[in-house]
């Protein structure tokens, strides 16, 4: 098909044609990045935390009394919580997936290494963390009783070089640090120049906090430290969580009335609250994409309908000279194809530029190239569908009626 007459016609309608090209380009750029952000957010929502979410409740407390022996208070609290009916396991913890506390450290593979290889989150195990969270040991062993440190001994070592003899790594972190599978028995350096030996590998365990705070959301370490910060995780049956939570609060208040319950809830509710912003972003971007596609489609329909009215006589003459309905239909579809192609070409360049801006400002990953052809095909199909109605109306105009319209 000769496109020169079509190009000549478009050149006489430059302003309208450029507006459609601009509209398609903007839609293409925004939709490419919006769909990419949506896919990333959906992937974040689908991440498994690694813990028994539907069996866990969480409590965070603090004491009103000065000079409290926190190690003794932790032991007292654990005994009271373990006696609550329905509790299968309880652990004093420093953080939990979807919680507000975030502990992390850099990991070095050599003592004189100046910059860490990765950054990972730190979970502290009082001896019951694995059964409470529902974590399984994949390789190596768990901690021995003589490896555990009390909270007072851990903090007395100083924040720069506490002597922690051993560590468990998440499966993801072990693969990252030791890709050849020699993690168990190796040394890492977390605090100062004192080595910490990897004694085992556990299931992947989600780090609390937002994506980007650590090298990977599943880069987690577990240390044999009995922290005494008043936070506890309790494991029970799913249908007993609310009752156990209420009974646990009553047991803690009975053991020590001089305390404040700062946080309480099931891990399921914590997850829903943590993911609320991601869901809001997804719905907002979906609305933006739908609105842009609708505006683009209506713009194409409006322009095509306007051109049908403007070219009524021309269409009639072409029909009188032998042009069929199929020829008229193809002419409008070809015009839309050229405009859409130009808009998509510019839009793909803008999409890449917008992604570079988002990468520099908001640490968004690079836009995969697969999104570009998918967006191009989507907008091309949208354009052809949108122009079909006006094009069919133009093709249906009888030659005699079109000539009298002059």
Tab-separated table of C-alpha atoms in Angstrom:
chain	number	residue	atom	x	y	z
A	1	UNK	CA	0.000	0.000	0.000
A	2	UNK	CA	1.317	3.441	-0.989
A	3	UNK	CA	1.546	5.573	2.144
A	4	UNK	CA	2.505	8.820	0.378
A	5	UNK	CA	-1.102	10.086	0.059
A	6	UNK	CA	-1.635	9.321	3.739
A	7	UNK	CA	1.531	11.188	4.711
A	8	UNK	CA	0.453	14.112	2.532
A	9	UNK	CA	-2.923	14.198	4.264
A	10	UNK	CA	-1.321	14.109	7.717
A	11	UNK	CA	1.053	16.918	6.779
A	12	UNK	CA	-1.954	19.167	6.130
A	13	UNK	CA	-3.259	18.391	9.646
A	14	UNK	CA	-0.001	18.901	11.521
A	15	UNK	CA	-1.332	20.299	14.786
A	16	UNK	CA	-3.922	17.592	15.292
A	17	UNK	CA	-1.483	14.859	14.270
A	18	UNK	CA	1.225	16.150	16.618
A	19	UNK	CA	-1.240	16.286	19.499
A	20	UNK	CA	-2.099	12.622	19.010
A	21	UNK	CA	1.583	11.689	18.722
A	22	UNK	CA	2.346	13.621	21.919
A	23	UNK	CA	-0.582	12.024	23.751
A	24	UNK	CA	0.517	8.508	22.758
A	25	UNK	CA	4.157	9.244	23.663
A	26	UNK	CA	3.284	10.481	27.145
A	27	UNK	CA	0.968	7.537	27.728
A	28	UNK	CA	3.636	5.094	26.567
A	29	UNK	CA	6.329	6.562	28.833
A	30	UNK	CA	4.142	6.667	31.934
A	31	UNK	CA	2.458	3.310	31.402
A	32	UNK	CA	5.781	1.497	30.847
A	33	UNK	CA	7.165	2.728	34.150
A	34	UNK	CA	3.870	2.446	36.015
A	35	UNK	CA	3.414	-1.195	35.013
A	36	UNK	CA	7.040	-1.871	35.970
A	37	UNK	CA	6.504	-0.314	39.413
A	38	UNK	CA	3.261	-2.273	39.821
A	39	UNK	CA	5.029	-5.543	38.993
A	40	UNK	CA	7.758	-4.752	41.534
A	41	UNK	CA	5.206	-3.938	44.230
A	42	UNK	CA	3.226	-7.080	43.499
A	43	UNK	CA	6.423	-9.116	43.744
A	44	UNK	CA	7.112	-7.542	47.147
A	45	UNK	CA	3.609	-8.426	48.330
A	46	UNK	CA	4.107	-12.042	47.281
A	47	UNK	CA	7.334	-12.511	49.237
A	48	UNK	CA	7.101	-15.163	51.916
A	49	UNK	CA	8.493	-14.034	55.251
A	50	UNK	CA	9.843	-17.456	56.205
A	51	UNK	CA	8.012	-17.446	59.556
A	52	UNK	CA	4.751	-19.114	60.555
A	53	UNK	CA	2.769	-15.886	60.056
A	54	UNK	CA	-0.665	-17.316	60.770
A	55	UNK	CA	0.514	-18.773	64.104
A	56	UNK	CA	2.434	-15.828	65.576
A	57	UNK	CA	1.531	-12.968	67.899
A	58	UNK	CA	3.867	-10.160	68.906
A	59	UNK	CA	4.251	-8.084	72.060
A	60	UNK	CA	6.572	-5.170	72.778
A	61	UNK	CA	6.762	-3.877	76.356
A	62	UNK	CA	8.735	-1.459	78.492
A	63	UNK	CA	9.071	-1.051	82.263
A	64	UNK	CA	8.255	2.088	84.225
A	65	UNK	CA	10.726	1.230	86.980
A	66	UNK	CA	14.287	2.590	86.964
A	67	UNK	CA	17.333	0.348	87.362
A	68	UNK	CA	15.518	-2.771	86.161
A	69	UNK	CA	17.482	-5.989	85.797
A	70	UNK	CA	16.388	-6.662	82.237
A	71	UNK	CA	17.953	-10.110	82.036
A	72	UNK	CA	15.989	-11.214	85.106
A	73	UNK	CA	12.822	-9.524	83.795
A	74	UNK	CA	13.171	-11.367	80.471
A	75	UNK	CA	13.396	-14.735	82.234
A	76	UNK	CA	10.381	-13.880	84.356
A	77	UNK	CA	8.371	-12.795	81.323
A	78	UNK	CA	9.272	-15.896	79.307
A	79	UNK	CA	8.173	-18.152	82.162
A	80	UNK	CA	4.855	-16.286	82.443
A	81	UNK	CA	4.230	-16.355	78.679
A	82	UNK	CA	5.153	-20.025	78.328
A	83	UNK	CA	2.501	-20.858	80.943
A	84	UNK	CA	-0.284	-19.183	78.908
A	85	UNK	CA	-2.710	-21.865	77.613
A	86	UNK	CA	-2.285	-22.469	73.879
A	87	UNK	CA	1.303	-21.197	73.610
A	88	UNK	CA	3.460	-23.725	71.723
A	89	UNK	CA	6.696	-21.703	71.817
A	90	UNK	CA	7.830	-18.263	72.978
A	91	UNK	CA	10.986	-16.291	72.293
A	92	UNK	CA	12.439	-12.954	73.343
A	93	UNK	CA	13.305	-11.196	70.092
A	94	UNK	CA	14.926	-8.013	68.874
A	95	UNK	CA	12.887	-7.736	65.664
A	96	UNK	CA	10.286	-9.512	63.580
A	97	UNK	CA	9.305	-9.400	59.893
A	98	UNK	CA	6.919	-6.486	59.241
A	99	UNK	CA	7.896	-4.920	62.569
A	100	UNK	CA	9.163	-1.416	63.239
A	101	UNK	CA	12.538	-2.440	64.714
A	102	UNK	CA	15.293	-2.932	62.149
A	103	UNK	CA	18.727	-4.247	63.147
A	104	UNK	CA	21.455	-4.604	60.561
A	105	UNK	CA	25.193	-4.912	60.052
A	106	UNK	CA	27.734	-5.077	57.274
A	107	UNK	CA	29.474	-8.382	56.599
A	108	UNK	CA	33.146	-8.646	55.652
A	109	UNK	CA	34.898	-11.793	54.545
A	110	UNK	CA	38.388	-10.583	55.554
A	111	UNK	CA	39.392	-8.882	58.833
A	112	UNK	CA	41.150	-6.015	57.052
A	113	UNK	CA	38.369	-5.456	54.529
A	114	UNK	CA	37.399	-1.778	54.544
A	115	UNK	CA	33.970	-2.010	52.892
A	116	UNK	CA	31.404	-4.710	53.678
A	117	UNK	CA	30.578	-7.318	51.067
A	118	UNK	CA	26.855	-7.143	51.868
A	119	UNK	CA	24.549	-5.612	54.440
A	120	UNK	CA	22.272	-8.014	56.293
A	121	UNK	CA	19.738	-7.888	59.084
A	122	UNK	CA	20.446	-9.292	62.562
A	123	UNK	CA	18.052	-11.603	64.384
A	124	UNK	CA	18.922	-12.510	67.981
A	125	UNK	CA	18.116	-16.032	69.195
A	126	UNK	CA	17.449	-16.798	72.846
A	127	UNK	CA	17.367	-20.520	72.165
A	128	UNK	CA	13.722	-20.643	71.037
A	129	UNK	CA	13.722	-18.409	67.962
A	130	UNK	CA	13.738	-21.211	65.381
A	131	UNK	CA	10.823	-23.228	66.812
A	132	UNK	CA	8.875	-20.028	67.539
A	133	UNK	CA	9.298	-18.636	64.035
A	134	UNK	CA	8.933	-22.069	62.434
A	135	UNK	CA	12.391	-21.979	60.812
A	136	UNK	CA	14.116	-25.167	59.697
A	137	UNK	CA	17.846	-25.821	59.843
A	138	UNK	CA	19.052	-26.719	56.340
A	139	UNK	CA	22.751	-27.351	56.909
A	140	UNK	CA	25.164	-27.531	59.807
A	141	UNK	CA	24.019	-27.292	63.402
A	142	UNK	CA	22.233	-24.959	65.741
A	143	UNK	CA	23.857	-23.139	68.647
A	144	UNK	CA	25.294	-25.000	71.633
A	145	UNK	CA	24.404	-23.812	75.162
A	146	UNK	CA	27.879	-22.393	75.794
A	147	UNK	CA	27.632	-20.127	72.720
A	148	UNK	CA	24.737	-18.039	74.016
A	149	UNK	CA	25.384	-14.553	75.366
A	150	UNK	CA	23.172	-12.726	77.817
A	151	UNK	CA	22.056	-9.238	76.889
A	152	UNK	CA	24.310	-7.666	79.527
A	153	UNK	CA	27.379	-9.563	78.271
A	154	UNK	CA	26.607	-8.658	74.668
A	155	UNK	CA	26.253	-4.926	75.323
A	156	UNK	CA	29.283	-4.922	77.634
A	157	UNK	CA	31.426	-5.968	74.707
A	158	UNK	CA	30.819	-2.599	73.086
A	159	UNK	CA	28.949	-1.791	69.916
A	160	UNK	CA	32.070	-2.057	67.759
A	161	UNK	CA	33.425	-5.456	68.738
A	162	UNK	CA	31.123	-7.761	70.705
A	163	UNK	CA	32.546	-11.288	70.888
A	164	UNK	CA	29.827	-13.383	69.231
A	165	UNK	CA	31.331	-16.795	68.480
A	166	UNK	CA	28.868	-18.200	65.957
A	167	UNK	CA	26.119	-17.293	63.541
A	168	UNK	CA	23.391	-18.888	61.414
A	169	UNK	CA	22.930	-17.540	57.898
A	170	UNK	CA	19.783	-17.537	55.827
A	171	UNK	CA	19.979	-19.709	52.722
A	172	UNK	CA	19.904	-16.653	50.451
A	173	UNK	CA	22.713	-14.909	52.330
A	174	UNK	CA	24.855	-18.064	52.395
A	175	UNK	CA	24.552	-18.415	48.610
A	176	UNK	CA	25.466	-14.760	48.165
A	177	UNK	CA	28.549	-14.877	50.394
A	178	UNK	CA	29.688	-18.383	49.555
A	179	UNK	CA	28.480	-19.287	46.052
A	180	UNK	CA	30.504	-22.522	46.006
A	181	UNK	CA	28.648	-23.973	48.984
A	182	UNK	CA	31.351	-23.755	51.626
A	183	UNK	CA	29.473	-21.505	54.041
A	184	UNK	CA	29.326	-23.825	57.071
A	185	UNK	CA	32.639	-23.636	58.925
A	186	UNK	CA	33.701	-20.358	57.290
A	187	UNK	CA	34.354	-17.147	59.193
A	188	UNK	CA	32.740	-13.772	58.631
A	189	UNK	CA	33.497	-10.450	60.261
A	190	UNK	CA	30.572	-8.417	61.503
A	191	UNK	CA	31.919	-6.370	64.403
A	192	UNK	CA	35.565	-5.357	64.434
A	193	UNK	CA	38.331	-7.865	63.714
A	194	UNK	CA	36.942	-10.775	65.732
A	195	UNK	CA	35.724	-13.621	63.507
A	196	UNK	CA	32.298	-15.177	63.797
A	197	UNK	CA	31.982	-18.745	62.554
A	198	UNK	CA	29.075	-19.846	60.369
A	199	UNK	CA	27.754	-22.982	62.085
A	200	UNK	CA	24.539	-23.504	60.137
A	201	UNK	CA	22.143	-22.377	57.418
A	202	UNK	CA	18.420	-21.831	57.983
A	203	UNK	CA	15.449	-21.167	55.727
A	204	UNK	CA	15.213	-17.758	54.107
A	205	UNK	CA	14.034	-15.192	56.643
A	206	UNK	CA	12.592	-11.867	55.539
A	207	UNK	CA	14.294	-8.754	56.864
A	208	UNK	CA	12.036	-6.114	58.434
A	209	UNK	CA	11.906	-2.679	56.886
A	210	UNK	CA	11.594	-1.515	53.312
A	211	UNK	CA	13.248	-2.963	50.231
A	212	UNK	CA	16.654	-1.411	49.660
A	213	UNK	CA	17.691	-1.212	53.305
A	214	UNK	CA	19.710	-4.407	52.871
A	215	UNK	CA	21.465	-6.058	49.950
A	216	UNK	CA	18.550	-8.490	49.705
A	217	UNK	CA	15.266	-8.802	51.584
A	218	UNK	CA	16.356	-12.307	52.612
A	219	UNK	CA	19.902	-11.507	53.719
A	220	UNK	CA	19.509	-12.445	57.389
A	221	UNK	CA	21.822	-13.513	60.209
A	222	UNK	CA	20.850	-15.196	63.476
A	223	UNK	CA	23.113	-14.677	66.504
A	224	UNK	CA	23.064	-16.555	69.860
A	225	UNK	CA	22.214	-13.509	71.966
A	226	UNK	CA	19.421	-13.358	74.536
A	227	UNK	CA	18.255	-9.778	74.101
A	228	UNK	CA	16.246	-8.154	76.894
A	229	UNK	CA	14.361	-5.351	75.186
A	230	UNK	CA	10.866	-6.426	76.212
A	231	UNK	CA	9.777	-7.806	72.819
A	232	UNK	CA	8.317	-11.309	72.538
A	233	UNK	CA	6.953	-13.598	69.826
A	234	UNK	CA	4.488	-16.338	70.747
A	235	UNK	CA	3.486	-19.250	68.556
A	236	UNK	CA	0.054	-20.785	68.880
A	237	UNK	CA	-2.709	-22.238	66.752
A	238	UNK	CA	-4.170	-19.824	64.167
A	239	UNK	CA	-7.635	-19.839	65.721
A	240	UNK	CA	-6.213	-19.120	69.188
A	241	UNK	CA	-4.133	-16.046	68.355
A	242	UNK	CA	-6.507	-13.400	69.679
A	243	UNK	CA	-7.228	-15.321	72.875
A	244	UNK	CA	-3.527	-16.025	73.451
A	245	UNK	CA	-2.643	-12.391	72.854
A	246	UNK	CA	-5.190	-11.224	75.438
A	247	UNK	CA	-4.056	-13.851	77.955
A	248	UNK	CA	-0.381	-13.003	77.352
A	249	UNK	CA	-0.970	-9.322	78.122
A	250	UNK	CA	-2.778	-10.260	81.318
A	251	UNK	CA	0.063	-12.601	82.331
A	252	UNK	CA	2.720	-9.909	81.767
A	253	UNK	CA	0.751	-7.302	83.716
A	254	UNK	CA	0.281	-9.762	86.555
A	255	UNK	CA	4.006	-10.563	86.636
A	256	UNK	CA	4.962	-6.879	86.588
A	257	UNK	CA	2.227	-4.226	86.859
A	258	UNK	CA	4.790	-1.477	86.262
A	259	UNK	CA	5.003	-1.942	82.537
A	260	UNK	CA	3.606	-0.495	79.318
A	261	UNK	CA	2.402	-2.606	76.396
A	262	UNK	CA	3.760	-0.559	73.511
A	263	UNK	CA	2.845	-2.865	70.616
A	264	UNK	CA	0.595	-5.877	70.298
A	265	UNK	CA	-0.965	-7.812	67.467
A	266	UNK	CA	-0.839	-10.822	65.214
A	267	UNK	CA	1.862	-11.026	62.579
A	268	UNK	CA	-0.878	-11.333	59.953
A	269	UNK	CA	-2.229	-7.914	60.951
A	270	UNK	CA	1.309	-6.536	61.060
A	271	UNK	CA	1.861	-7.770	57.504
A	272	UNK	CA	-1.379	-6.187	56.281
A	273	UNK	CA	-0.461	-2.860	57.860
A	274	UNK	CA	3.094	-3.053	56.508
A	275	UNK	CA	1.874	-3.769	52.969
A	276	UNK	CA	-0.914	-1.178	53.010
A	277	UNK	CA	1.193	1.452	51.250
A	278	UNK	CA	2.247	-0.982	48.523
A	279	UNK	CA	-1.371	-1.864	47.860
A	280	UNK	CA	-2.325	1.808	47.739
A	281	UNK	CA	0.456	2.517	45.242
A	282	UNK	CA	-0.651	-0.413	43.082
A	283	UNK	CA	-4.276	0.758	42.948
A	284	UNK	CA	-3.223	4.358	42.289
A	285	UNK	CA	-0.946	3.374	39.403
A	286	UNK	CA	-3.584	1.053	37.968
A	287	UNK	CA	-6.046	3.945	38.000
A	288	UNK	CA	-3.474	6.171	36.285
A	289	UNK	CA	-2.827	3.551	33.584
A	290	UNK	CA	-6.531	3.012	32.931
A	291	UNK	CA	-7.131	6.768	32.815
A	292	UNK	CA	-4.254	7.300	30.368
A	293	UNK	CA	-5.434	4.486	28.112
A	294	UNK	CA	-8.983	5.868	28.180
A	295	UNK	CA	-7.831	9.425	27.405
A	296	UNK	CA	-5.624	8.153	24.583
A	297	UNK	CA	-8.437	6.070	23.099
A	298	UNK	CA	-10.960	8.934	23.307
A	299	UNK	CA	-8.401	11.267	21.751
A	300	UNK	CA	-7.934	8.943	18.807
A	301	UNK	CA	-11.696	8.460	18.426
A	302	UNK	CA	-12.311	12.211	18.580
A	303	UNK	CA	-9.631	13.051	16.039
A	304	UNK	CA	-10.745	10.299	13.657
A	305	UNK	CA	-14.388	11.413	13.935
A	306	UNK	CA	-13.359	15.008	13.226
A	307	UNK	CA	-11.408	13.930	10.183
A	308	UNK	CA	-14.373	11.916	8.919
A	309	UNK	CA	-16.528	15.064	9.043
A	310	UNK	CA	-13.824	17.159	7.404
A	311	UNK	CA	-13.251	14.667	4.588
A	312	UNK	CA	-16.838	13.747	3.765
A	313	UNK	CA	-16.627	15.143	0.242
A	314	UNK	CA	-13.202	13.627	-0.359
A	315	UNK	CA	-14.469	10.227	0.791
A	316	UNK	CA	-17.476	10.550	-1.526
A	317	UNK	CA	-15.262	11.344	-4.497
A	318	UNK	CA	-13.025	8.368	-3.764
A	319	UNK	CA	-16.070	6.112	-3.480
A	320	UNK	CA	-17.426	7.461	-6.780
A	321	UNK	CA	-14.079	6.725	-8.448
A	322	UNK	CA	-14.226	3.100	-7.338
A	323	UNK	CA	-12.770	2.998	-3.850
A	324	UNK	CA	-14.393	0.275	-1.772
A	325	UNK	CA	-15.368	0.418	1.872
A	326	UNK	CA	-12.324	-1.705	2.657
A	327	UNK	CA	-10.071	0.913	1.008
A	328	UNK	CA	-11.549	3.728	3.124
A	329	UNK	CA	-11.293	1.626	6.266
A	330	UNK	CA	-7.680	0.761	5.575
A	331	UNK	CA	-6.844	4.390	4.897
A	332	UNK	CA	-7.950	5.496	8.368
A	333	UNK	CA	-6.279	2.508	10.003
A	334	UNK	CA	-3.044	3.321	8.167
A	335	UNK	CA	-3.175	6.928	9.340
A	336	UNK	CA	-3.636	5.769	12.928
A	337	UNK	CA	-0.846	3.216	12.550
A	338	UNK	CA	1.587	5.912	11.408
A	339	UNK	CA	0.599	8.286	14.214
A	340	UNK	CA	0.729	5.526	16.834
A	341	UNK	CA	4.117	4.333	15.609
A	342	UNK	CA	5.560	7.828	15.810
A	343	UNK	CA	4.100	8.349	19.272
A	344	UNK	CA	5.334	4.980	20.507
A	345	UNK	CA	8.850	5.619	19.170
A	346	UNK	CA	9.047	8.900	21.063
A	347	UNK	CA	7.320	7.317	24.072
A	348	UNK	CA	9.859	4.515	24.359
A	349	UNK	CA	12.670	7.056	24.495
A	350	UNK	CA	10.778	9.017	27.138
A	351	UNK	CA	10.085	5.796	29.071
A	352	UNK	CA	13.790	5.038	29.273
A	353	UNK	CA	14.596	8.620	30.300
A	354	UNK	CA	11.880	8.556	32.978
A	355	UNK	CA	13.225	5.264	34.302
A	356	UNK	CA	16.730	6.733	34.553
A	357	UNK	CA	15.311	9.636	36.563
A	358	UNK	CA	13.431	7.280	38.897
A	359	UNK	CA	16.559	5.158	39.331
A	360	UNK	CA	18.584	8.174	40.411
A	361	UNK	CA	15.946	9.638	42.733
A	362	UNK	CA	14.050	6.652	44.157
A	363	UNK	CA	16.410	3.674	43.692
A	364	UNK	CA	14.030	1.990	41.258
A	365	UNK	CA	15.598	-0.901	39.310
A	366	UNK	CA	16.374	-0.539	35.627
A	367	UNK	CA	13.378	-0.970	33.344
A	368	UNK	CA	13.594	-4.391	31.633
A	369	UNK	CA	13.548	-4.153	27.852
A	370	UNK	CA	10.630	-6.590	27.635
A	371	UNK	CA	8.266	-3.853	28.856
A	372	UNK	CA	8.966	-1.718	25.777
A	373	UNK	CA	7.649	-4.041	23.031
A	374	UNK	CA	4.719	-5.062	25.233
A	375	UNK	CA	3.722	-1.416	25.676
A	376	UNK	CA	4.209	-0.773	21.959
A	377	UNK	CA	1.935	-3.650	20.947
A	378	UNK	CA	-0.681	-2.632	23.538
A	379	UNK	CA	-0.845	0.963	22.291
A	380	UNK	CA	-0.863	-0.109	18.638
A	381	UNK	CA	-3.818	-2.399	19.303
A	382	UNK	CA	-5.552	0.314	21.312
A	383	UNK	CA	-5.128	2.746	18.441
A	384	UNK	CA	-6.490	0.320	15.863
A	385	UNK	CA	-9.480	-0.547	18.032
A	386	UNK	CA	-10.194	3.114	18.831
A	387	UNK	CA	-10.121	4.203	15.185
A	388	UNK	CA	-12.242	1.294	13.979
A	389	UNK	CA	-15.594	2.912	14.813
A	390	UNK	CA	-15.013	6.255	13.023
A	391	UNK	CA	-13.337	4.437	10.116
A	392	UNK	CA	-16.331	2.162	9.628
A	393	UNK	CA	-18.675	5.128	9.703
A	394	UNK	CA	-16.557	6.814	7.040
A	395	UNK	CA	-16.541	3.679	4.898
A	396	UNK	CA	-20.338	3.426	5.156
A	397	UNK	CA	-21.005	6.893	3.680
A	398	UNK	CA	-22.756	6.462	0.257
A	399	UNK	CA	-21.025	8.287	-2.624
A	400	UNK	CA	-24.137	10.282	-3.575
A	401	UNK	CA	-24.795	11.535	-0.032
A	402	UNK	CA	-21.155	12.455	0.434
A	403	UNK	CA	-21.124	14.454	-2.788
A	404	UNK	CA	-24.265	16.391	-1.875
A	405	UNK	CA	-22.637	17.266	1.474
A	406	UNK	CA	-20.256	19.537	-0.403
